[in-house]
GROMACS .gro file of N, CA and C in nm:
model
  522
    1MET      N    1   0.084  -0.119   0.000
    1MET     CA    2   0.000   0.000   0.000
    1MET      C    3   0.088   0.124   0.000
    2SER      N    4   0.049   0.223  -0.074
    2SER     CA    5   0.123   0.349  -0.080
    2SER      C    6   0.105   0.427   0.049
    3SER      N    7   0.208   0.499   0.083
    3SER     CA    8   0.203   0.581   0.203
    3SER      C    9   0.130   0.711   0.174
    4LEU      N   10   0.094   0.782   0.280
    4LEU     CA   11   0.028   0.912   0.264
    4LEU      C   12   0.117   1.007   0.185
    5TYR      N   13   0.245   1.004   0.214
    5TYR     CA   14   0.338   1.088   0.139
    5TYR      C   15   0.331   1.055  -0.010
    6ASP      N   16   0.339   0.926  -0.043
    6ASP     CA   17   0.341   0.883  -0.184
    6ASP      C   18   0.219   0.927  -0.263
    7VAL      N   19   0.103   0.930  -0.198
    7VAL     CA   20  -0.021   0.964  -0.269
    7VAL      C   21  -0.054   1.113  -0.262
    8SER      N   22   0.032   1.191  -0.198
    8SER     CA   23   0.003   1.333  -0.187
    8SER      C   24   0.112   1.421  -0.247
    9ILE      N   25   0.227   1.423  -0.188
    9ILE     CA   26   0.330   1.520  -0.226
    9ILE      C   27   0.382   1.498  -0.368
   10PRO      N   28   0.421   1.376  -0.408
   10PRO     CA   29   0.466   1.358  -0.546
   10PRO      C   30   0.356   1.384  -0.649
   11VAL      N   31   0.233   1.347  -0.616
   11VAL     CA   32   0.122   1.372  -0.709
   11VAL      C   33   0.100   1.522  -0.725
   12TYR      N   34   0.101   1.594  -0.614
   12TYR     CA   35   0.080   1.739  -0.624
   12TYR      C   36   0.199   1.808  -0.691
   13THR      N   37   0.317   1.752  -0.673
   13THR     CA   38   0.434   1.804  -0.744
   13THR      C   39   0.414   1.790  -0.895
   14ASP      N   40   0.364   1.675  -0.939
   14ASP     CA   41   0.338   1.654  -1.082
   14ASP      C   42   0.230   1.749  -1.134
   15ILE      N   43   0.127   1.772  -1.055
   15ILE     CA   44   0.022   1.867  -1.095
   15ILE      C   45   0.083   2.006  -1.112
   16THR      N   46   0.167   2.045  -1.018
   16THR     CA   47   0.229   2.178  -1.022
   16THR      C   48   0.326   2.191  -1.139
   17LYS      N   49   0.408   2.088  -1.161
   17LYS     CA   50   0.503   2.091  -1.273
   17LYS      C   51   0.430   2.093  -1.407
   18THR      N   52   0.321   2.020  -1.417
   18THR     CA   53   0.245   2.019  -1.542
   18THR      C   54   0.184   2.156  -1.567
   19THR      N   55   0.130   2.218  -1.464
   19THR     CA   56   0.076   2.353  -1.476
   19THR      C   57   0.186   2.448  -1.525
   20GLN      N   58   0.301   2.438  -1.463
   20GLN     CA   59   0.414   2.523  -1.499
   20GLN      C   60   0.455   2.502  -1.646
   21SER      N   61   0.463   2.378  -1.687
   21SER     CA   62   0.505   2.344  -1.822
   21SER      C   63   0.407   2.394  -1.928
   22ILE      N   64   0.279   2.371  -1.907
   22ILE     CA   65   0.182   2.413  -2.009
   22ILE      C   66   0.165   2.565  -2.009
   23LEU      N   67   0.183   2.628  -1.894
   23LEU     CA   68   0.176   2.774  -1.889
   23LEU      C   69   0.292   2.835  -1.968
   24LYS      N   70   0.411   2.776  -1.954
   24LYS     CA   71   0.527   2.824  -2.031
   24LYS      C   72   0.502   2.806  -2.181
   25LYS      N   73   0.444   2.694  -2.218
   25LYS     CA   74   0.414   2.669  -2.359
   25LYS      C   75   0.311   2.770  -2.410
   26GLY      N   76   0.215   2.804  -2.325
   26GLY     CA   77   0.116   2.905  -2.362
   26GLY      C   78   0.182   3.041  -2.382
   27GLU      N   79   0.273   3.076  -2.295
   27GLU     CA   80   0.342   3.204  -2.306
   27GLU      C   81   0.426   3.207  -2.435
   28GLU      N   82   0.497   3.100  -2.464
   28GLU     CA   83   0.577   3.093  -2.586
   28GLU      C   84   0.488   3.108  -2.710
   29HIS      N   85   0.372   3.044  -2.708
   29HIS     CA   86   0.280   3.052  -2.821
   29HIS      C   87   0.230   3.196  -2.838
   30PHE      N   88   0.193   3.259  -2.729
   30PHE     CA   89   0.145   3.397  -2.737
   30PHE      C   90   0.254   3.487  -2.796
   31LYS      N   91   0.378   3.470  -2.749
   31LYS     CA   92   0.489   3.551  -2.800
   31LYS      C   93   0.509   3.528  -2.950
   32ALA      N   94   0.506   3.401  -2.991
   32ALA     CA   95   0.525   3.366  -3.132
   32ALA      C   96   0.414   3.423  -3.220
   33GLN      N   97   0.295   3.437  -3.163
   33GLN     CA   98   0.181   3.491  -3.238
   33GLN      C   99   0.174   3.643  -3.231
   34GLY      N  100   0.267   3.703  -3.157
   34GLY     CA  101   0.266   3.849  -3.142
   34GLY      C  102   0.155   3.898  -3.050
   35LYS      N  103   0.103   3.809  -2.966
   35LYS     CA  104  -0.004   3.846  -2.873
   35LYS      C  105   0.055   3.896  -2.742
   36ASP      N  106  -0.019   3.980  -2.675
   36ASP     CA  107   0.021   4.035  -2.546
   36ASP      C  108   0.014   3.926  -2.440
   37THR      N  109   0.129   3.886  -2.387
   37THR     CA  110   0.131   3.778  -2.287
   37THR      C  111   0.064   3.819  -2.156
   38ALA      N  112   0.051   3.948  -2.134
   38ALA     CA  113  -0.019   3.995  -2.012
   38ALA      C  114  -0.165   3.951  -2.015
   39GLU      N  115  -0.221   3.935  -2.135
   39GLU     CA  116  -0.360   3.892  -2.148
   39GLU      C  117  -0.379   3.745  -2.111
   40LEU      N  118  -0.272   3.669  -2.116
   40LEU     CA  119  -0.279   3.526  -2.085
   40LEU      C  120  -0.334   3.502  -1.945
   41ALA      N  121  -0.287   3.579  -1.849
   41ALA     CA  122  -0.329   3.560  -1.710
   41ALA      C  123  -0.477   3.592  -1.688
   42LYS      N  124  -0.536   3.666  -1.781
   42LYS     CA  125  -0.675   3.709  -1.766
   42LYS      C  126  -0.775   3.621  -1.842
   43LEU      N  127  -0.726   3.519  -1.910
   43LEU     CA  128  -0.813   3.434  -1.992
   43LEU      C  129  -0.925   3.370  -1.912
   44ARG      N  130  -1.042   3.364  -1.974
   44ARG     CA  131  -1.159   3.296  -1.918
   44ARG      C  132  -1.228   3.222  -2.032
   45ILE      N  133  -1.291   3.111  -2.002
   45ILE     CA  134  -1.372   3.042  -2.101
   45ILE      C  135  -1.511   3.107  -2.106
   46ALA      N  136  -1.562   3.142  -1.990
   46ALA     CA  137  -1.693   3.205  -1.978
   46ALA      C  138  -1.680   3.324  -1.884
   47GLU      N  139  -1.767   3.420  -1.901
   47GLU     CA  140  -1.758   3.542  -1.822
   47GLU      C  141  -1.763   3.517  -1.671
   48ASP      N  142  -1.842   3.417  -1.630
   48ASP     CA  143  -1.855   3.391  -1.486
   48ASP      C  144  -1.751   3.292  -1.434
   49MET      N  145  -1.652   3.261  -1.516
   49MET     CA  146  -1.547   3.167  -1.478
   49MET      C  147  -1.427   3.243  -1.421
   50LEU      N  148  -1.357   3.180  -1.330
   50LEU     CA  149  -1.236   3.241  -1.277
   50LEU      C  150  -1.129   3.247  -1.386
   51PRO      N  151  -1.050   3.356  -1.388
   51PRO     CA  152  -0.946   3.368  -1.491
   51PRO      C  153  -0.829   3.273  -1.466
   52LEU      N  154  -0.744   3.261  -1.566
   52LEU     CA  155  -0.629   3.170  -1.558
   52LEU      C  156  -0.544   3.197  -1.435
   53HIS      N  157  -0.515   3.322  -1.404
   53HIS     CA  158  -0.429   3.350  -1.288
   53HIS      C  159  -0.492   3.298  -1.159
   54THR      N  160  -0.622   3.298  -1.150
   54THR     CA  161  -0.688   3.245  -1.031
   54THR      C  162  -0.683   3.093  -1.029
   55GLN      N  163  -0.687   3.031  -1.145
   55GLN     CA  164  -0.672   2.885  -1.153
   55GLN      C  165  -0.535   2.846  -1.097
   56VAL      N  166  -0.432   2.919  -1.137
   56VAL     CA  167  -0.296   2.894  -1.087
   56VAL      C  168  -0.290   2.920  -0.937
   57PHE      N  169  -0.347   3.032  -0.894
   57PHE     CA  170  -0.351   3.064  -0.751
   57PHE      C  171  -0.413   2.951  -0.670
   58ILE      N  172  -0.525   2.896  -0.718
   58ILE     CA  173  -0.594   2.789  -0.645
   58ILE      C  174  -0.508   2.663  -0.639
   59ILE      N  175  -0.439   2.631  -0.747
   59ILE     CA  176  -0.349   2.515  -0.744
   59ILE      C  177  -0.245   2.533  -0.634
   60VAL      N  178  -0.183   2.650  -0.629
   60VAL     CA  179  -0.079   2.675  -0.529
   60VAL      C  180  -0.137   2.683  -0.388
   61ALA      N  181  -0.244   2.758  -0.370
   61ALA     CA  182  -0.303   2.773  -0.236
   61ALA      C  183  -0.350   2.638  -0.181
   62THR      N  184  -0.410   2.556  -0.267
   62THR     CA  185  -0.456   2.423  -0.224
   62THR      C  186  -0.336   2.335  -0.191
   63GLY      N  187  -0.231   2.343  -0.272
   63GLY     CA  188  -0.110   2.265  -0.243
   63GLY      C  189  -0.045   2.307  -0.113
   64ARG      N  190  -0.048   2.433  -0.083
   64ARG     CA  191   0.008   2.480   0.043
   64ARG      C  192  -0.074   2.431   0.162
   65LYS      N  193  -0.205   2.428   0.147
   65LYS     CA  194  -0.290   2.372   0.253
   65LYS      C  195  -0.265   2.222   0.268
   66LEU      N  196  -0.244   2.155   0.156
   66LEU     CA  197  -0.210   2.013   0.160
   66LEU      C  198  -0.084   1.991   0.243
   67ILE      N  199   0.020   2.066   0.214
   67ILE     CA  200   0.145   2.053   0.288
   67ILE      C  201   0.121   2.075   0.437
   68GLU      N  202   0.051   2.181   0.469
   68GLU     CA  203   0.023   2.214   0.610
   68GLU      C  204  -0.050   2.100   0.679
   69ARG      N  205  -0.152   2.047   0.614
   69ARG     CA  206  -0.238   1.948   0.680
   69ARG      C  207  -0.176   1.809   0.687
   70VAL      N  208  -0.098   1.771   0.587
   70VAL     CA  209  -0.040   1.637   0.594
   70VAL      C  210   0.093   1.633   0.667
   71SER      N  211   0.158   1.749   0.683
   71SER     CA  212   0.287   1.749   0.752
   71SER      C  213   0.279   1.810   0.892
   72GLY      N  214   0.169   1.879   0.919
   72GLY     CA  215   0.157   1.947   1.048
   72GLY      C  216   0.236   2.077   1.052
   73GLY      N  217   0.281   2.122   0.936
   73GLY     CA  218   0.361   2.245   0.928
   73GLY      C  219   0.278   2.370   0.942
   74SER      N  220   0.347   2.482   0.935
   74SER     CA  221   0.282   2.612   0.944
   74SER      C  222   0.223   2.652   0.810
   75PRO      N  223   0.110   2.722   0.813
   75PRO     CA  224   0.049   2.765   0.687
   75PRO      C  225   0.135   2.870   0.616
   76VAL      N  226   0.134   2.867   0.485
   76VAL     CA  227   0.201   2.968   0.403
   76VAL      C  228   0.091   3.055   0.344
   77ASP      N  229   0.100   3.183   0.371
   77ASP     CA  230  -0.003   3.275   0.322
   77ASP      C  231   0.008   3.291   0.170
   78THR      N  232  -0.104   3.276   0.106
   78THR     CA  233  -0.112   3.298  -0.039
   78THR      C  234  -0.226   3.398  -0.059
   79PRO      N  235  -0.193   3.525  -0.074
   79PRO     CA  236  -0.300   3.624  -0.085
   79PRO      C  237  -0.377   3.611  -0.216
   80MET      N  238  -0.507   3.624  -0.207
   80MET     CA  239  -0.594   3.623  -0.324
   80MET      C  240  -0.588   3.761  -0.386
   81LYS      N  241  -0.539   3.767  -0.509
   81LYS     CA  242  -0.529   3.894  -0.580
   81LYS      C  243  -0.520   3.864  -0.728
   82GLU      N  244  -0.511   3.967  -0.809
   82GLU     CA  245  -0.491   3.947  -0.952
   82GLU      C  246  -0.341   3.931  -0.975
   83TYR      N  247  -0.300   3.811  -1.019
   83TYR     CA  248  -0.159   3.782  -1.043
   83TYR      C  249  -0.125   3.805  -1.189
   84SER      N  250  -0.009   3.862  -1.214
   84SER     CA  251   0.041   3.875  -1.351
   84SER      C  252   0.094   3.739  -1.394
   85LEU      N  253   0.125   3.727  -1.521
   85LEU     CA  254   0.182   3.602  -1.571
   85LEU      C  255   0.315   3.573  -1.502
   86ALA      N  256   0.399   3.673  -1.487
   86ALA     CA  257   0.527   3.655  -1.418
   86ALA      C  258   0.505   3.608  -1.274
   87GLU      N  259   0.407   3.665  -1.208
   87GLU     CA  260   0.377   3.624  -1.070
   87GLU      C  261   0.323   3.481  -1.065
   88CYS      N  262   0.249   3.440  -1.167
   88CYS     CA  263   0.202   3.300  -1.174
   88CYS      C  264   0.321   3.206  -1.181
   89HIS      N  265   0.417   3.241  -1.265
   89HIS     CA  266   0.539   3.159  -1.276
   89HIS      C  267   0.613   3.155  -1.142
   90GLU      N  268   0.622   3.270  -1.075
   90GLU     CA  269   0.690   3.276  -0.945
   90GLU      C  270   0.618   3.192  -0.840
   91LEU      N  271   0.484   3.200  -0.839
   91LEU     CA  272   0.405   3.119  -0.745
   91LEU      C  273   0.433   2.970  -0.765
   92LEU      N  274   0.429   2.926  -0.890
   92LEU     CA  275   0.451   2.784  -0.920
   92LEU      C  276   0.592   2.741  -0.881
   93GLU      N  277   0.690   2.824  -0.911
   93GLU     CA  278   0.830   2.791  -0.877
   93GLU      C  279   0.849   2.782  -0.726
   94ALA      N  280   0.795   2.879  -0.655
   94ALA     CA  281   0.805   2.878  -0.508
   94ALA      C  282   0.735   2.756  -0.450
   95HIS      N  283   0.621   2.721  -0.507
   95HIS     CA  284   0.546   2.606  -0.457
   95HIS      C  285   0.622   2.476  -0.481
   96LEU      N  286   0.687   2.464  -0.595
   96LEU     CA  287   0.768   2.344  -0.619
   96LEU      C  288   0.879   2.332  -0.516
   97ALA      N  289   0.940   2.443  -0.480
   97ALA     CA  290   1.044   2.443  -0.377
   97ALA      C  291   0.986   2.398  -0.242
   98GLU      N  292   0.867   2.446  -0.210
   98GLU     CA  293   0.801   2.406  -0.085
   98GLU      C  294   0.771   2.256  -0.084
   99LEU      N  295   0.717   2.206  -0.195
   99LEU     CA  296   0.684   2.064  -0.204
   99LEU      C  297   0.810   1.977  -0.190
  100SER      N  298   0.921   2.024  -0.245
  100SER     CA  299   1.044   1.946  -0.240
  100SER      C  300   1.102   1.935  -0.099
  101LYS      N  301   1.061   2.023  -0.009
  101LYS     CA  302   1.112   2.024   0.127
  101LYS      C  303   1.027   1.944   0.226
  102VAL      N  304   0.913   1.891   0.180
  102VAL     CA  305   0.825   1.818   0.271
  102VAL      C  306   0.892   1.688   0.313
  103ASP      N  307   0.894   1.664   0.442
  103ASP     CA  308   0.959   1.547   0.500
  103ASP      C  309   0.861   1.429   0.507
  104ARG      N  310   0.895   1.322   0.437
  104ARG     CA  311   0.813   1.200   0.439
  104ARG      C  312   0.785   1.156   0.583
  105GLY      N  313   0.884   1.168   0.669
  105GLY     CA  314   0.869   1.125   0.807
  105GLY      C  315   0.766   1.206   0.885
  106ALA      N  316   0.741   1.328   0.842
  106ALA     CA  317   0.638   1.411   0.907
  106ALA      C  318   0.500   1.381   0.852
  107VAL      N  319   0.492   1.327   0.730
  107VAL     CA  320   0.363   1.305   0.665
  107VAL      C  321   0.304   1.168   0.698
  108ASP      N  322   0.379   1.063   0.678
  108ASP     CA  323   0.324   0.928   0.688
  108ASP      C  324   0.253   0.896   0.821
  109PRO      N  325   0.305   0.941   0.935
  109PRO     CA  326   0.235   0.912   1.060
  109PRO      C  327   0.102   0.985   1.077
  110ARG      N  328   0.073   1.081   0.991
  110ARG     CA  329  -0.047   1.164   1.006
  110ARG      C  330  -0.167   1.112   0.928
  111ALA      N  331  -0.157   0.995   0.869
  111ALA     CA  332  -0.265   0.943   0.783
  111ALA      C  333  -0.401   0.944   0.850
  112THR      N  334  -0.407   0.912   0.977
  112THR     CA  335  -0.536   0.906   1.046
  112THR      C  336  -0.567   1.031   1.128
  113THR      N  337  -0.478   1.129   1.125
  113THR     CA  338  -0.500   1.255   1.197
  113THR      C  339  -0.616   1.330   1.133
  114GLU      N  340  -0.707   1.379   1.217
  114GLU     CA  341  -0.820   1.456   1.165
  114GLU      C  342  -0.773   1.596   1.128
  115VAL      N  343  -0.810   1.638   1.007
  115VAL     CA  344  -0.770   1.770   0.958
  115VAL      C  345  -0.893   1.846   0.909
  116PRO      N  346  -0.886   1.979   0.911
  116PRO     CA  347  -1.000   2.059   0.862
  116PRO      C  348  -0.997   2.073   0.710
  117CYS      N  349  -1.112   2.096   0.654
  117CYS     CA  350  -1.124   2.123   0.511
  117CYS      C  351  -1.240   2.219   0.492
  118LYS      N  352  -1.212   2.329   0.427
  118LYS     CA  353  -1.317   2.426   0.398
  118LYS      C  354  -1.344   2.421   0.248
  119PHE      N  355  -1.470   2.407   0.213
  119PHE     CA  356  -1.511   2.403   0.073
  119PHE      C  357  -1.620   2.507   0.057
  120GLY      N  358  -1.581   2.623   0.002
  120GLY     CA  359  -1.675   2.734  -0.002
  120GLY      C  360  -1.705   2.777   0.140
  121PRO      N  361  -1.832   2.800   0.172
  121PRO     CA  362  -1.865   2.842   0.308
  121PRO      C  363  -1.874   2.725   0.407
  122GLU      N  364  -1.871   2.602   0.356
  122GLU     CA  365  -1.887   2.485   0.442
  122GLU      C  366  -1.753   2.435   0.496
  123GLU      N  367  -1.757   2.389   0.621
  123GLU     CA  368  -1.637   2.335   0.683
  123GLU      C  369  -1.658   2.188   0.714
  124PHE      N  370  -1.553   2.110   0.691
  124PHE     CA  371  -1.556   1.965   0.711
  124PHE      C  372  -1.433   1.922   0.789
  125LYS      N  373  -1.435   1.798   0.834
  125LYS     CA  374  -1.320   1.733   0.896
  125LYS      C  375  -1.308   1.597   0.832
  126ALA      N  376  -1.184   1.550   0.817
  126ALA     CA  377  -1.160   1.418   0.762
  126ALA      C  378  -1.022   1.372   0.806
  127SER      N  379  -0.997   1.242   0.795
  127SER     CA  380  -0.861   1.196   0.820
  127SER      C  381  -0.772   1.257   0.713
  128ALA      N  382  -0.644   1.271   0.741
  128ALA     CA  383  -0.553   1.329   0.643
  128ALA      C  384  -0.556   1.249   0.513
  129ARG      N  385  -0.564   1.117   0.521
  129ARG     CA  386  -0.570   1.033   0.401
  129ARG      C  387  -0.697   1.063   0.320
  130ASP      N  388  -0.811   1.067   0.386
  130ASP     CA  389  -0.936   1.097   0.316
  130ASP      C  390  -0.935   1.238   0.259
  131TYR      N  391  -0.878   1.331   0.333
  131TYR     CA  392  -0.865   1.469   0.287
  131TYR      C  393  -0.786   1.474   0.156
  132VAL      N  394  -0.671   1.406   0.152
  132VAL     CA  395  -0.586   1.406   0.033
  132VAL      C  396  -0.664   1.359  -0.089
  133PHE      N  397  -0.734   1.246  -0.075
  133PHE     CA  398  -0.809   1.190  -0.187
  133PHE      C  399  -0.936   1.267  -0.220
  134GLY      N  400  -0.992   1.335  -0.121
  134GLY     CA  401  -1.121   1.401  -0.140
  134GLY      C  402  -1.115   1.548  -0.173
  135TYR      N  403  -1.003   1.614  -0.146
  135TYR     CA  404  -1.001   1.757  -0.174
  135TYR      C  405  -0.879   1.805  -0.255
  136PRO      N  406  -0.756   1.804  -0.202
  136PRO     CA  407  -0.649   1.867  -0.279
  136PRO      C  408  -0.615   1.798  -0.411
  137ILE      N  409  -0.618   1.666  -0.416
  137ILE     CA  410  -0.585   1.600  -0.543
  137ILE      C  411  -0.692   1.629  -0.649
  138PRO      N  412  -0.822   1.607  -0.620
  138PRO     CA  413  -0.921   1.643  -0.723
  138PRO      C  414  -0.923   1.791  -0.756
  139THR      N  415  -0.901   1.876  -0.658
  139THR     CA  416  -0.898   2.021  -0.682
  139THR      C  417  -0.780   2.058  -0.771
  140GLY      N  418  -0.665   2.000  -0.742
  140GLY     CA  419  -0.547   2.027  -0.824
  140GLY      C  420  -0.569   1.987  -0.969
  141TYR      N  421  -0.623   1.865  -0.990
  141TYR     CA  422  -0.650   1.820  -1.126
  141TYR      C  423  -0.755   1.908  -1.194
  142PHE      N  424  -0.859   1.946  -1.122
  142PHE     CA  425  -0.964   2.029  -1.180
  142PHE      C  426  -0.907   2.160  -1.233
  143HIS      N  427  -0.827   2.228  -1.151
  143HIS     CA  428  -0.776   2.359  -1.192
  143HIS      C  429  -0.664   2.346  -1.296
  144LEU      N  430  -0.589   2.238  -1.293
  144LEU     CA  431  -0.493   2.209  -1.400
  144LEU      C  432  -0.569   2.192  -1.532
  145ASN      N  433  -0.679   2.118  -1.528
  145ASN     CA  434  -0.760   2.100  -1.649
  145ASN      C  435  -0.814   2.233  -1.700
  146MET      N  436  -0.850   2.323  -1.610
  146MET     CA  437  -0.900   2.454  -1.653
  146MET      C  438  -0.789   2.534  -1.721
  147VAL      N  439  -0.667   2.530  -1.665
  147VAL     CA  440  -0.555   2.600  -1.728
  147VAL      C  441  -0.532   2.542  -1.869
  148TYR      N  442  -0.533   2.411  -1.879
  148TYR     CA  443  -0.515   2.344  -2.009
  148TYR      C  444  -0.625   2.390  -2.107
  149ALA      N  445  -0.749   2.387  -2.064
  149ALA     CA  446  -0.861   2.424  -2.151
  149ALA      C  447  -0.854   2.571  -2.194
  150LEU      N  448  -0.817   2.657  -2.102
  150LEU     CA  449  -0.803   2.799  -2.135
  150LEU      C  450  -0.697   2.819  -2.243
  151LEU      N  451  -0.585   2.750  -2.229
  151LEU     CA  452  -0.477   2.764  -2.327
  151LEU      C  453  -0.515   2.702  -2.461
  152ARG      N  454  -0.575   2.586  -2.459
  152ARG     CA  455  -0.618   2.521  -2.584
  152ARG      C  456  -0.721   2.607  -2.656
  153GLY      N  457  -0.807   2.670  -2.579
  153GLY     CA  458  -0.908   2.757  -2.637
  153GLY      C  459  -0.849   2.877  -2.709
  154GLN      N  460  -0.724   2.909  -2.678
  154GLN     CA  461  -0.653   3.020  -2.743
  154GLN      C  462  -0.561   2.970  -2.854
  155GLY      N  463  -0.573   2.841  -2.886
  155GLY     CA  464  -0.493   2.785  -2.996
  155GLY      C  465  -0.354   2.740  -2.957
  156VAL      N  466  -0.326   2.737  -2.829
  156VAL     CA  467  -0.194   2.689  -2.785
  156VAL      C  468  -0.184   2.541  -2.823
  157PRO      N  469  -0.079   2.503  -2.895
  157PRO     CA  470  -0.068   2.365  -2.943
  157PRO      C  471  -0.029   2.266  -2.832
  158LEU      N  472  -0.124   2.238  -2.747
  158LEU     CA  473  -0.105   2.142  -2.639
  158LEU      C  474  -0.177   2.013  -2.676
  159GLY      N  475  -0.121   1.903  -2.636
  159GLY     CA  476  -0.186   1.774  -2.657
  159GLY      C  477  -0.182   1.693  -2.529
  160LYS      N  478  -0.237   1.575  -2.536
  160LYS     CA  479  -0.241   1.489  -2.419
  160LYS      C  480  -0.100   1.459  -2.367
  161LYS      N  481  -0.004   1.450  -2.458
  161LYS     CA  482   0.134   1.423  -2.417
  161LYS      C  483   0.187   1.535  -2.326
  162ASP      N  484   0.151   1.659  -2.358
  162ASP     CA  485   0.193   1.772  -2.274
  162ASP      C  486   0.134   1.759  -2.134
  163TYR      N  487   0.010   1.714  -2.128
  163TYR     CA  488  -0.060   1.697  -2.001
  163TYR      C  489  -0.003   1.579  -1.922
  164MET      N  490   0.025   1.470  -1.991
  164MET     CA  491   0.061   1.345  -1.924
  164MET      C  492   0.210   1.328  -1.894
  165ALA      N  493   0.296   1.407  -1.955
  165ALA     CA  494   0.441   1.387  -1.945
  165ALA      C  495   0.492   1.372  -1.801
  166GLU      N  496   0.456   1.463  -1.715
  166GLU     CA  497   0.504   1.457  -1.575
  166GLU      C  498   0.452   1.333  -1.503
  167PHE      N  499   0.329   1.297  -1.530
  167PHE     CA  500   0.267   1.185  -1.461
  167PHE      C  501   0.325   1.051  -1.507
  168MET      N  502   0.382   1.050  -1.628
  168MET     CA  503   0.437   0.926  -1.684
  168MET      C  504   0.589   0.924  -1.686
  169LYS      N  505   0.653   1.016  -1.618
  169LYS     CA  506   0.799   1.031  -1.625
  169LYS      C  507   0.876   0.907  -1.579
  170THR      N  508   0.814   0.823  -1.498
  170THR     CA  509   0.883   0.702  -1.451
  170THR      C  510   0.860   0.582  -1.542
  171PHE      N  511   0.778   0.597  -1.645
  171PHE     CA  512   0.749   0.486  -1.736
  171PHE      C  513   0.870   0.460  -1.826
  172THR      N  514   0.885   0.337  -1.868
  172THR     CA  515   0.986   0.302  -1.967
  172THR      C  516   0.915   0.240  -2.086
  173LYS      N  517   0.970   0.261  -2.203
  173LYS     CA  518   0.910   0.205  -2.324
  173LYS      C  519   0.930   0.055  -2.325
  174ALA      N  520   0.825  -0.016  -2.365
  174ALA     CA  521   0.831  -0.162  -2.369
  174ALA      C  522   0.903  -0.208  -2.493
   0.00000   0.00000   0.00000
């Protein structure tokens, strides 16, 4: 059976790296097309949808809560604001550094520890293991998918391989 660390920190690292990779590809595409890259952070599929910069913010903020709850560490403040594209890159880079410092020894013993989870105005409690599977992992994938869809909607040449590369990095060709 996989440990709590195995099903949380490396998975969230892959989500974060994939977000970073496809965002860079989106920026390169915008530059090649002569488009204003500042507009990239403001992309929305629908008017009532959160913009791309907020999708990135949620990935990072949720990952930081994941670290706090599974390791027992201190919270890292991630202010909700309008982030520029450069700030989105900085957020993702800083978050990867934070994820790389998480100690397996601090995480694995906390699998059955009850942790809080806020979803909108509602508050819940769950074991750290249930929390990982029920909130940060699905939330991370959801917002990664939104970033992907926003970029594809702008003609960024992304494919499934771009999405899957980080998740399949340990695979070997048969």
